[in-house]
mmCIF file of C-alpha atoms in Angstrom:
data_model
loop_
_atom_site.group_PDB
_atom_site.id
_atom_site.type_symbol
_atom_site.label_atom_id
_atom_site.label_comp_id
_atom_site.label_asym_id
_atom_site.label_seq_id
_atom_site.Cartn_x
_atom_site.Cartn_y
_atom_site.Cartn_z
ATOM 1 C CA MET A 411 -8.102 15.151 12.188
ATOM 2 C CA LYS A 412 -6.992 11.349 11.451
ATOM 3 C CA PRO A 413 -8.442 8.217 9.915
ATOM 4 C CA ASN A 414 -11.075 5.615 10.751
ATOM 5 C CA PHE A 415 -10.528 2.910 8.572
ATOM 6 C CA LEU A 416 -7.699 1.472 6.462
ATOM 7 C CA ILE A 417 -7.621 -0.342 3.019
ATOM 8 C CA ILE A 418 -4.117 -2.268 3.138
ATOM 9 C CA GLY A 419 -4.729 -4.500 0.227
ATOM 10 C CA ALA A 420 -4.025 -6.604 -1.759
ATOM 11 C CA ALA A 421 -1.790 -4.818 -4.668
ATOM 12 C CA LYS A 422 -3.494 -5.229 -7.595
ATOM 13 C CA ALA A 423 -6.634 -7.139 -5.891
ATOM 14 C CA GLY A 424 -9.321 -3.824 -6.820
ATOM 15 C CA THR A 425 -8.233 -1.276 -3.777
ATOM 16 C CA THR A 426 -8.456 1.809 -6.454
ATOM 17 C CA SER A 427 -11.650 0.918 -7.879
ATOM 18 C CA LEU A 428 -12.741 1.007 -3.572
ATOM 19 C CA TYR A 429 -10.863 3.593 -2.897
ATOM 20 C CA ASP A 430 -13.392 5.676 -6.675
ATOM 21 C CA TYR A 431 -16.247 4.300 -5.244
ATOM 22 C CA LEU A 432 -15.708 5.249 -1.312
ATOM 23 C CA SER A 433 -14.705 8.764 -2.804
ATOM 24 C CA GLN A 434 -18.828 9.370 -4.120
ATOM 25 C CA HIS A 435 -20.364 8.306 -0.880
ATOM 26 C CA PRO A 436 -21.549 11.336 0.640
ATOM 27 C CA ASP A 437 -21.014 10.200 4.395
ATOM 28 C CA VAL A 438 -17.075 8.741 3.219
ATOM 29 C CA TYR A 439 -13.743 11.345 2.956
ATOM 30 C CA MET A 440 -11.350 9.748 1.076
ATOM 31 C CA CYS A 441 -7.250 10.432 1.974
ATOM 32 C CA PRO A 442 -6.567 12.861 -0.917
ATOM 33 C CA LEU A 443 -3.268 11.304 -1.889
ATOM 34 C CA LYS A 444 -4.286 7.886 -2.299
ATOM 35 C CA GLU A 445 -1.381 5.970 -1.602
ATOM 36 C CA PRO A 446 0.579 8.332 1.077
ATOM 37 C CA LYS A 447 1.765 4.663 2.633
ATOM 38 C CA PHE A 448 2.536 6.791 6.368
ATOM 39 C CA PHE A 449 1.789 3.487 8.443
ATOM 40 C CA SER A 450 4.451 1.219 6.148
ATOM 41 C CA LEU A 451 7.007 3.881 5.995
ATOM 42 C CA GLU A 452 7.274 6.129 8.785
ATOM 43 C CA GLY A 453 10.913 7.703 9.058
ATOM 44 C CA HIS A 454 12.411 6.136 6.561
ATOM 45 C CA LYS A 455 14.658 7.541 4.366
ATOM 46 C CA LEU A 456 13.167 7.273 1.007
ATOM 47 C CA ASP A 457 16.161 5.420 -1.569
ATOM 48 C CA PHE A 458 14.121 2.982 -3.188
ATOM 49 C CA ALA A 459 16.580 2.518 -6.470
ATOM 50 C CA GLY A 460 14.311 1.135 -8.750
ATOM 51 C CA PRO A 461 12.921 1.970 -12.089
ATOM 52 C CA GLY A 462 10.955 4.913 -11.410
ATOM 53 C CA ASP A 463 11.066 4.620 -7.573
ATOM 54 C CA ARG A 464 12.140 8.717 -7.898
ATOM 55 C CA ARG A 465 8.934 8.990 -8.130
ATOM 56 C CA ALA A 466 7.605 7.343 -6.120
ATOM 57 C CA ASN A 467 9.369 8.183 -3.071
ATOM 58 C CA ARG A 468 8.564 12.265 -3.623
ATOM 59 C CA ARG A 469 4.625 10.858 -3.363
ATOM 60 C CA THR A 470 5.058 9.073 -0.013
ATOM 61 C CA VAL A 471 5.068 10.452 3.078
ATOM 62 C CA THR A 472 6.911 9.610 6.127
ATOM 63 C CA ASP A 473 5.669 11.558 9.160
ATOM 64 C CA TRP A 474 2.321 12.788 11.416
ATOM 65 C CA ASP A 475 2.536 15.668 11.633
ATOM 66 C CA THR A 476 2.442 15.578 7.429
ATOM 67 C CA TYR A 477 -0.085 12.024 6.924
ATOM 68 C CA GLN A 478 -2.370 14.318 9.808
ATOM 69 C CA GLY A 479 -2.154 17.175 7.248
ATOM 70 C CA LEU A 480 -3.557 15.235 4.767
ATOM 71 C CA PHE A 481 -6.852 15.093 6.748
ATOM 72 C CA GLU A 482 -7.041 18.424 7.865
ATOM 73 C CA HIS A 483 -9.742 19.921 6.009
ATOM 74 C CA SER A 484 -11.713 17.128 5.865
ATOM 75 C CA PRO A 485 -15.259 17.760 6.048
ATOM 76 C CA MET A 486 -16.999 15.667 9.522
ATOM 77 C CA LYS A 487 -18.325 12.513 7.766
ATOM 78 C CA ARG A 488 -18.703 9.491 8.702
ATOM 79 C CA ALA A 489 -16.402 7.579 8.193
ATOM 80 C CA THR A 490 -12.607 8.841 6.933
ATOM 81 C CA GLY A 491 -10.460 6.969 5.402
ATOM 82 C CA GLU A 492 -7.555 6.122 3.749
ATOM 83 C CA LYS A 493 -5.536 3.279 0.727
ATOM 84 C CA SER A 494 -2.240 2.180 0.898
ATOM 85 C CA PRO A 495 -1.471 -1.180 -0.358
ATOM 86 C CA ILE A 496 1.316 -1.979 1.060
ATOM 87 C CA TYR A 497 -0.334 -2.233 4.713
ATOM 88 C CA LEU A 498 -0.780 -5.477 3.814
ATOM 89 C CA TYR A 499 2.746 -6.408 3.055
ATOM 90 C CA ASP A 500 5.151 -4.642 4.959
ATOM 91 C CA LYS A 501 5.942 -5.895 8.429
ATOM 92 C CA ALA A 502 6.483 -3.556 10.577
ATOM 93 C CA THR A 503 2.468 -2.098 9.280
ATOM 94 C CA PRO A 504 0.085 -3.134 11.756
ATOM 95 C CA GLN A 505 2.030 -2.212 14.736
ATOM 96 C CA ARG A 506 1.925 1.193 13.496
ATOM 97 C CA ILE A 507 -1.309 1.416 13.012
ATOM 98 C CA LYS A 508 -2.207 0.011 16.050
ATOM 99 C CA ARG A 509 0.095 2.858 17.944
ATOM 100 C CA TYR A 510 -0.840 5.985 15.973
ATOM 101 C CA VAL A 511 -5.021 4.792 15.085
ATOM 102 C CA PRO A 512 -5.643 1.825 17.128
ATOM 103 C CA ASP A 513 -9.686 2.167 16.666
ATOM 104 C CA ALA A 514 -9.471 2.424 12.704
ATOM 105 C CA LYS A 515 -11.172 -0.748 11.186
ATOM 106 C CA ILE A 516 -9.097 -2.454 8.737
ATOM 107 C CA VAL A 517 -10.784 -3.228 4.939
ATOM 108 C CA VAL A 518 -8.879 -6.038 3.199
ATOM 109 C CA VAL A 519 -9.402 -7.030 -0.313
ATOM 110 C CA LEU A 520 -8.133 -9.941 -1.677
ATOM 111 C CA ARG A 521 -7.185 -11.370 -5.248
ATOM 112 C CA ASN A 522 -5.532 -15.030 -6.122
ATOM 113 C CA PRO A 523 -2.051 -14.344 -5.220
ATOM 114 C CA VAL A 524 -1.440 -15.682 -8.728
ATOM 115 C CA ALA A 525 -3.356 -13.546 -10.822
ATOM 116 C CA ARG A 526 -2.441 -10.661 -8.420
ATOM 117 C CA ALA A 527 1.043 -10.532 -8.837
ATOM 118 C CA TYR A 528 0.807 -11.502 -12.873
ATOM 119 C CA SER A 529 -1.361 -7.880 -13.171
ATOM 120 C CA ASN A 530 0.742 -6.130 -10.799
ATOM 121 C CA TYR A 531 3.785 -7.175 -12.761
ATOM 122 C CA VAL A 532 1.447 -6.242 -16.692
ATOM 123 C CA HIS A 533 1.295 -2.618 -14.442
ATOM 124 C CA MET A 534 4.740 -1.970 -14.304
ATOM 125 C CA VAL A 535 5.350 -3.439 -17.774
ATOM 126 C CA ARG A 536 2.902 -0.627 -19.059
ATOM 127 C CA ASP A 537 4.708 2.017 -16.870
ATOM 128 C CA SER A 538 8.055 0.940 -18.267
ATOM 129 C CA ARG A 539 9.175 0.676 -15.100
ATOM 130 C CA GLU A 540 9.897 -3.035 -15.430
ATOM 131 C CA PRO A 541 12.931 -3.498 -17.363
ATOM 132 C CA LEU A 542 12.467 -7.718 -17.947
ATOM 133 C CA THR A 543 10.181 -8.989 -20.887
ATOM 134 C CA ASP A 544 9.883 -11.893 -19.045
ATOM 135 C CA PHE A 545 7.658 -12.618 -16.091
ATOM 136 C CA THR A 546 9.230 -15.922 -15.527
ATOM 137 C CA ASP A 547 12.626 -13.692 -15.262
ATOM 138 C CA ALA A 548 11.647 -11.228 -13.694
ATOM 139 C CA LEU A 549 10.163 -13.787 -10.686
ATOM 140 C CA ALA A 550 13.455 -15.081 -11.033
ATOM 141 C CA ALA A 551 14.823 -11.501 -10.041
ATOM 142 C CA GLU A 552 12.905 -10.530 -7.410
ATOM 143 C CA PRO A 553 15.497 -11.809 -4.519
ATOM 144 C CA ALA A 554 18.174 -9.494 -5.891
ATOM 145 C CA ARG A 555 15.776 -6.945 -6.635
ATOM 146 C CA ILE A 556 14.523 -7.034 -2.653
ATOM 147 C CA ARG A 557 18.429 -7.281 -1.707
ATOM 148 C CA ALA A 558 18.900 -3.785 -4.147
ATOM 149 C CA ASN A 559 16.216 -2.184 -2.380
ATOM 150 C CA TRP A 560 14.131 -1.785 -4.953
ATOM 151 C CA ALA A 561 10.624 -0.772 -3.699
ATOM 152 C CA TYR A 562 7.467 -3.122 -2.844
ATOM 153 C CA GLY A 563 5.540 -2.768 -6.537
ATOM 154 C CA TRP A 564 8.531 -5.265 -7.771
ATOM 155 C CA HIS A 565 7.762 -8.068 -4.965
ATOM 156 C CA TYR A 566 5.384 -10.443 -7.407
ATOM 157 C CA LYS A 567 6.051 -13.256 -5.807
ATOM 158 C CA GLN A 568 6.469 -12.360 -2.272
ATOM 159 C CA MET A 569 3.351 -9.781 -2.175
ATOM 160 C CA GLY A 570 0.968 -13.259 -2.006
ATOM 161 C CA PHE A 571 1.417 -14.785 0.490
ATOM 162 C CA TYR A 572 -1.640 -13.394 2.188
ATOM 163 C CA ALA A 573 -1.988 -15.799 4.993
ATOM 164 C CA GLU A 574 1.693 -14.729 7.081
ATOM 165 C CA GLN A 575 0.224 -11.619 5.887
ATOM 166 C CA LEU A 576 -3.080 -11.543 7.566
ATOM 167 C CA GLN A 577 -1.868 -13.340 10.421
ATOM 168 C CA ARG A 578 -0.168 -10.107 12.152
ATOM 169 C CA TYR A 579 -3.494 -7.754 12.012
ATOM 170 C CA TYR A 580 -5.463 -10.714 13.574
ATOM 171 C CA ASP A 581 -2.395 -11.302 15.856
ATOM 172 C CA LEU A 582 -3.084 -7.201 16.749
ATOM 173 C CA PHE A 583 -6.941 -6.490 16.663
#
């Protein structure tokens, strides 16, 4: 079994609420792991290095068999889906989705990119993962964090360039 629709993002744009609403529908089965991130991190060695990234590394699925196992007990429903907001941002993801689930419907939820970035920052501060107490400082630190392999959660600014992210999907689907 594999999903026939994917909620690909954006992060902090309401994707968790959409996941929760869809989970309540009798004709929809949602993957029990809210963000497996398989299509973004297939085959990757999970070594993100930011504060708290080890925990995120453990909750990520990197192989197809494990990913399919997330759906093996799903009852026959009209729609089977999963949500991983990172799918919108990661450059390699559209190609992987096309390879593994070429007929899947793609669902995108967007939010004002400035509000999204700040909400993401507040989320990281709330979870005690963001060491900088000023949003402007966190934005300035983003390039160094990307080079140091901090997970996508700290890509506050980069995750907001929706046009180029969506174009990768328009080109394939």
